[in-house]
Amino acid sequence: MSIQTSISQLTLPTLRKMKQERQPIVALTAYDYSFACLLDHSGVDIILVGDSLGMVIQGHQTTIPVSMEDMLYHTSIVSRGVERALLVMDMPFMSYLNTERALDNATDALQQAGAHMVKLEGGLDQIPIVEALSRHEIPVCAHIGLKPQSILKTGHYRVQGRSAQAAKKMIEEAAALEKAGADILLLECVPKMLAAEISANSEIPVIGIGAGNACDGQILVLHDLLGITPGKAPKFAKNFMQGNADIQTAIRTYVDDVRSRKFPAEEHSFN
Ligand code: KIV
């Protein structure tokens, strides 16, 4: 019996190889089929159905109201447009409250919605969850640094890891999550030197957003790239529609600029 795999679905070993060969990994969020096709054909390596959809699609103030049902719906419609990219689904607020719930919900992400990996926010507290998912062969992206699902406790979206103590804690978190079985780390709003250190000391790919250009890859929220997020754009975002005639060209420019480490530039990074 011969088993035929799909055309050239990007795998975790390929992403690790890209890290080893210092070829930047390009990631972007998507929430629907048409954009999924466009991103996939433009060479985006990782497509994330982010719970940012709560803000840019549903019009909520935070990501907290997003449900598992919302995530499964958007991931399943995105999955129909993805042939090459690795498809990651964000686990929404409270969907990984304990191991049993995390396993059930991550199983639905993979089986019902067609995701290849789940992403969850958290540091040392999430180690048992990451271990359980990994033990059951569910690929995990661990999101540290700024964690939008903590907004009701923190009250602000700010750069993380600026003090020596906070930086040390983040380095420990990154190492512990990798040891627990995380396959990718995502760093949000982290000083570029700290992000560079975490990337250099990890075997797994480290994808940054507002984390400088020394990470193994970059991600942006699609609506920030298109310059259509309502309100003030974050410092780390760049409107790629400026200087580009259409959406296709803007997305290809983002892909090229990440590959050549032109993006993020100094003005999109934190010290
Ligand atoms: O939900 C999302 O879009 C994210 C990005 C900020 C990486 O987690």
Coordinates of C-alpha atoms and ligand atoms in Angstrom, one line a residue:
M1 CA 0.0 0.0 0.0
S2 CA 1.4 3.4 -0.8
I3 CA 0.4 6.4 1.2
Q4 CA 0.4 9.6 -0.7
T5 CA 0.9 12.8 1.3
S6 CA -0.6 16.1 0.1
I7 CA 1.4 18.2 -2.4
S8 CA 4.0 19.7 -0.1
Q9 CA 2.4 20.2 3.2
L10 CA 4.9 22.0 5.4
T11 CA 5.8 19.9 8.4
L12 CA 7.4 20.6 11.8
P13 CA 10.7 19.0 10.8
T14 CA 10.8 21.4 7.8
L15 CA 10.3 24.4 10.2
R16 CA 13.1 23.1 12.4
K17 CA 15.3 22.8 9.4
M18 CA 14.5 26.4 8.4
K19 CA 15.5 27.5 11.9
Q20 CA 18.8 25.5 11.6
E21 CA 19.5 27.0 8.2
R22 CA 18.5 30.5 9.5
Q23 CA 15.8 30.9 6.9
P24 CA 13.2 33.1 8.4
I25 CA 9.7 31.6 8.8
V26 CA 6.8 33.7 7.7
A27 CA 3.5 33.5 9.6
L28 CA 0.3 35.5 9.4
T29 CA -3.2 35.2 10.8
A30 CA -6.3 34.4 8.7
Y31 CA -9.9 34.0 9.5
D32 CA -11.6 32.9 6.3
Y33 CA -11.3 30.8 3.1
S34 CA -10.4 33.5 0.6
F35 CA -7.6 35.0 2.6
A36 CA -6.3 31.5 3.5
C37 CA -6.0 30.7 -0.2
L38 CA -4.2 34.0 -0.8
L39 CA -1.7 33.5 2.1
D40 CA -1.1 29.9 1.2
H41 CA -0.3 30.8 -2.5
S42 CA 1.8 33.8 -1.4
G43 CA 4.3 31.5 0.5
V44 CA 3.2 32.1 4.1
D45 CA 4.6 29.1 6.0
I46 CA 2.3 29.2 9.1
I47 CA -1.3 30.4 9.1
L48 CA -2.7 31.1 12.5
V49 CA -6.4 31.3 13.2
G50 CA -5.9 33.7 16.1
D51 CA -8.3 34.5 18.8
S52 CA -7.6 38.1 17.7
L53 CA -10.7 37.3 15.6
G54 CA -12.6 38.4 18.6
M55 CA -11.3 41.9 18.0
V56 CA -10.8 42.3 14.3
I57 CA -13.8 40.1 13.1
Q58 CA -16.3 40.2 15.9
G59 CA -15.7 43.7 17.2
H60 CA -15.0 42.8 20.9
Q61 CA -12.7 44.9 23.0
T62 CA -10.6 41.8 24.0
T63 CA -10.1 38.2 23.0
I64 CA -11.9 37.0 26.2
P65 CA -15.4 36.5 24.6
V66 CA -14.1 34.2 21.9
S67 CA -15.5 30.6 22.2
M68 CA -14.3 27.2 21.1
E69 CA -17.2 27.1 18.7
D70 CA -16.0 30.4 17.1
M71 CA -12.5 29.0 16.8
L72 CA -13.6 25.7 15.3
Y73 CA -15.8 27.5 12.7
H74 CA -13.1 29.9 11.5
T75 CA -10.4 27.2 11.5
S76 CA -12.5 24.8 9.5
I77 CA -13.2 27.5 6.8
V78 CA -9.6 28.5 6.7
S79 CA -8.5 24.9 6.4
R80 CA -10.3 24.6 3.1
G81 CA -7.9 27.1 1.6
V82 CA -4.7 25.7 3.0
E83 CA -2.6 23.3 1.0
R84 CA 1.0 24.1 2.0
A85 CA 1.1 26.1 5.2
L86 CA 1.0 24.7 8.7
L87 CA -2.4 25.6 10.1
V88 CA -2.4 26.6 13.8
M89 CA -5.6 27.2 15.9
D90 CA -5.6 29.4 18.9
M91 CA -7.1 27.8 22.0
P92 CA -9.5 30.5 23.3
F93 CA -9.8 31.7 26.9
M94 CA -10.6 28.9 29.4
S95 CA -10.5 26.2 26.7
Y96 CA -7.4 24.7 28.3
L97 CA -8.4 25.1 31.9
N98 CA -7.3 21.6 32.8
T99 CA -5.7 18.7 31.0
E100 CA -8.9 16.9 30.2
R101 CA -10.5 20.0 28.7
A102 CA -7.3 20.9 26.8
L103 CA -7.1 17.4 25.3
D104 CA -10.8 17.4 24.3
N105 CA -10.7 20.8 22.7
A106 CA -7.3 20.3 21.0
T107 CA -8.7 17.0 19.6
D108 CA -11.7 18.9 18.1
A109 CA -9.2 21.4 16.6
L110 CA -7.3 18.7 14.8
Q111 CA -10.2 16.3 14.0
Q112 CA -13.1 18.6 13.3
A113 CA -11.5 21.8 12.2
G114 CA -8.4 20.5 10.3
A115 CA -5.7 22.3 12.4
H116 CA -2.2 20.9 12.5
M117 CA -1.3 22.5 15.8
V118 CA -2.9 24.4 18.7
K119 CA -1.5 27.5 20.3
L120 CA -2.0 28.4 24.0
E121 CA -1.0 31.3 26.1
G122 CA 1.0 30.7 29.2
G123 CA 4.2 30.1 31.1
L124 CA 5.2 27.6 33.8
D125 CA 1.5 27.1 34.9
Q126 CA 0.8 25.5 31.5
I127 CA 3.6 23.0 31.6
P128 CA 1.3 20.0 32.6
I129 CA -1.1 21.0 29.8
V130 CA 1.8 21.2 27.2
E131 CA 3.1 17.9 28.5
A132 CA -0.3 16.2 28.1
L133 CA -0.9 17.5 24.6
S134 CA 2.6 16.5 23.5
R135 CA 2.3 13.1 25.1
H136 CA -0.8 12.6 22.9
E137 CA 1.0 13.7 19.8
I138 CA -0.8 17.0 19.5
P139 CA 1.6 19.7 18.3
V140 CA 1.7 22.8 20.5
C141 CA 2.8 26.4 20.0
A142 CA 3.4 28.1 23.4
H143 CA 2.7 31.9 23.4
I144 CA 4.6 33.9 26.0
G145 CA 5.6 37.5 26.6
L146 CA 2.5 39.6 26.3
K147 CA -0.6 37.4 26.8
P148 CA -3.8 39.1 25.6
Q149 CA -6.0 36.6 27.4
S150 CA -4.6 38.0 30.7
I151 CA -5.8 41.5 30.0
L152 CA -8.5 41.6 32.7
K153 CA -5.8 40.9 35.3
T154 CA -3.0 43.1 33.8
G155 CA -5.2 45.9 32.6
H156 CA -2.8 46.8 29.8
Y157 CA -1.0 45.6 26.7
R158 CA 2.7 46.3 27.4
V159 CA 6.2 45.1 26.5
Q160 CA 7.2 42.2 28.8
G161 CA 10.5 41.1 30.1
R162 CA 12.1 44.5 30.5
S163 CA 13.5 44.1 34.1
A164 CA 16.3 41.6 34.7
Q165 CA 14.1 39.5 36.9
A166 CA 11.3 39.4 34.3
A167 CA 13.8 38.6 31.5
K168 CA 15.2 35.7 33.6
K169 CA 11.7 34.3 34.2
M170 CA 10.9 34.4 30.5
I171 CA 14.1 32.6 29.6
E172 CA 13.2 29.9 32.2
E173 CA 9.6 29.7 30.9
A174 CA 10.8 29.3 27.3
A175 CA 13.2 26.5 28.3
A176 CA 10.6 24.7 30.4
L177 CA 8.0 24.9 27.7
E178 CA 10.4 23.4 25.1
K179 CA 11.3 20.6 27.6
A180 CA 7.6 20.0 28.2
G181 CA 7.2 19.3 24.4
A182 CA 6.2 22.6 22.9
D183 CA 7.0 22.5 19.1
I184 CA 7.0 26.3 18.5
L185 CA 7.4 29.3 20.8
L186 CA 5.6 32.6 20.1
L187 CA 7.0 35.7 21.7
E188 CA 4.8 38.8 21.8
C189 CA 6.1 42.3 22.7
V190 CA 9.5 41.3 24.1
P191 CA 12.7 43.4 23.9
K192 CA 14.7 42.4 20.9
M193 CA 17.8 41.4 22.8
L194 CA 15.8 39.1 25.1
A195 CA 14.0 37.6 22.1
A196 CA 17.3 37.0 20.3
E197 CA 18.7 35.2 23.4
I198 CA 15.6 33.0 23.7
S199 CA 15.7 32.2 20.0
A200 CA 19.5 31.3 20.1
N201 CA 19.0 29.0 23.1
S202 CA 16.0 27.1 21.7
E203 CA 16.0 24.1 19.5
I204 CA 12.5 24.8 18.4
P205 CA 11.5 27.7 16.1
V206 CA 10.7 31.0 17.9
I207 CA 8.2 33.2 16.1
G208 CA 8.1 36.9 17.1
I209 CA 5.5 39.7 17.1
G210 CA 7.0 42.9 18.4
A211 CA 10.1 40.9 19.3
G212 CA 12.8 42.1 16.9
N213 CA 14.2 40.6 13.8
A214 CA 16.5 38.0 15.4
C215 CA 13.6 35.5 16.0
D216 CA 13.4 32.5 13.7
G217 CA 10.2 33.9 12.2
Q218 CA 7.6 36.6 12.3
I219 CA 3.9 36.8 12.6
L220 CA 1.4 39.7 12.2
V221 CA -2.3 40.1 12.5
L222 CA -3.6 40.2 8.9
H223 CA -5.7 43.3 9.6
D224 CA -2.7 45.2 10.9
L225 CA -0.8 44.3 7.7
L226 CA -3.7 45.6 5.6
G227 CA -3.9 48.7 7.7
I228 CA -7.6 48.1 8.5
T229 CA -7.6 47.4 12.2
P230 CA -9.9 50.0 13.8
G231 CA -8.1 52.4 16.2
K232 CA -4.4 53.0 16.7
A233 CA -2.0 50.4 15.2
P234 CA 0.5 48.8 17.6
K235 CA 4.1 50.0 17.2
F236 CA 5.3 46.6 16.0
A237 CA 2.8 46.5 13.1
K238 CA 3.4 47.8 9.6
N239 CA 0.7 48.7 7.0
F240 CA 2.0 46.9 3.9
M241 CA -0.8 48.4 1.8
Q242 CA 1.2 51.6 1.8
G243 CA 3.4 51.6 -1.3
N244 CA 1.7 48.4 -2.7
A245 CA -1.1 48.5 -5.3
D246 CA -3.2 45.6 -4.1
I247 CA -3.7 43.1 -1.3
Q248 CA -1.8 40.3 -3.1
T249 CA 1.3 42.5 -3.6
A250 CA 1.1 43.7 0.1
I251 CA 1.1 40.1 1.3
R252 CA 4.0 39.1 -1.0
T253 CA 6.0 42.1 0.1
Y254 CA 5.5 41.1 3.8
V255 CA 6.7 37.5 2.9
D256 CA 9.7 38.9 1.1
D257 CA 10.5 41.4 3.9
V258 CA 10.3 38.7 6.6
R259 CA 12.5 36.3 4.5
S260 CA 15.1 39.1 4.0
R261 CA 14.8 40.3 7.6
K262 CA 13.9 43.7 6.3
F263 CA 10.8 43.4 8.5
P264 CA 10.6 44.1 11.4
A265 CA 12.8 47.2 11.3
E266 CA 14.2 49.1 14.2
E267 CA 11.0 51.2 14.5
H268 CA 8.9 48.1 14.9
S269 CA 11.0 46.7 17.8
F270 CA 11.4 47.3 21.5
N271 CA 14.6 47.7 23.5
Ligands
KIV1 O1 -4.6 35.9 18.2 C1 -3.6 36.2 17.5 O2 -3.8 36.7 16.4 C2 -2.3 36.1 18.1 C3 -1.2 36.9 17.4 C4 -1.1 38.2 18.1 C5 0.1 36.2 17.3 O3 -2.1 35.4 19.0

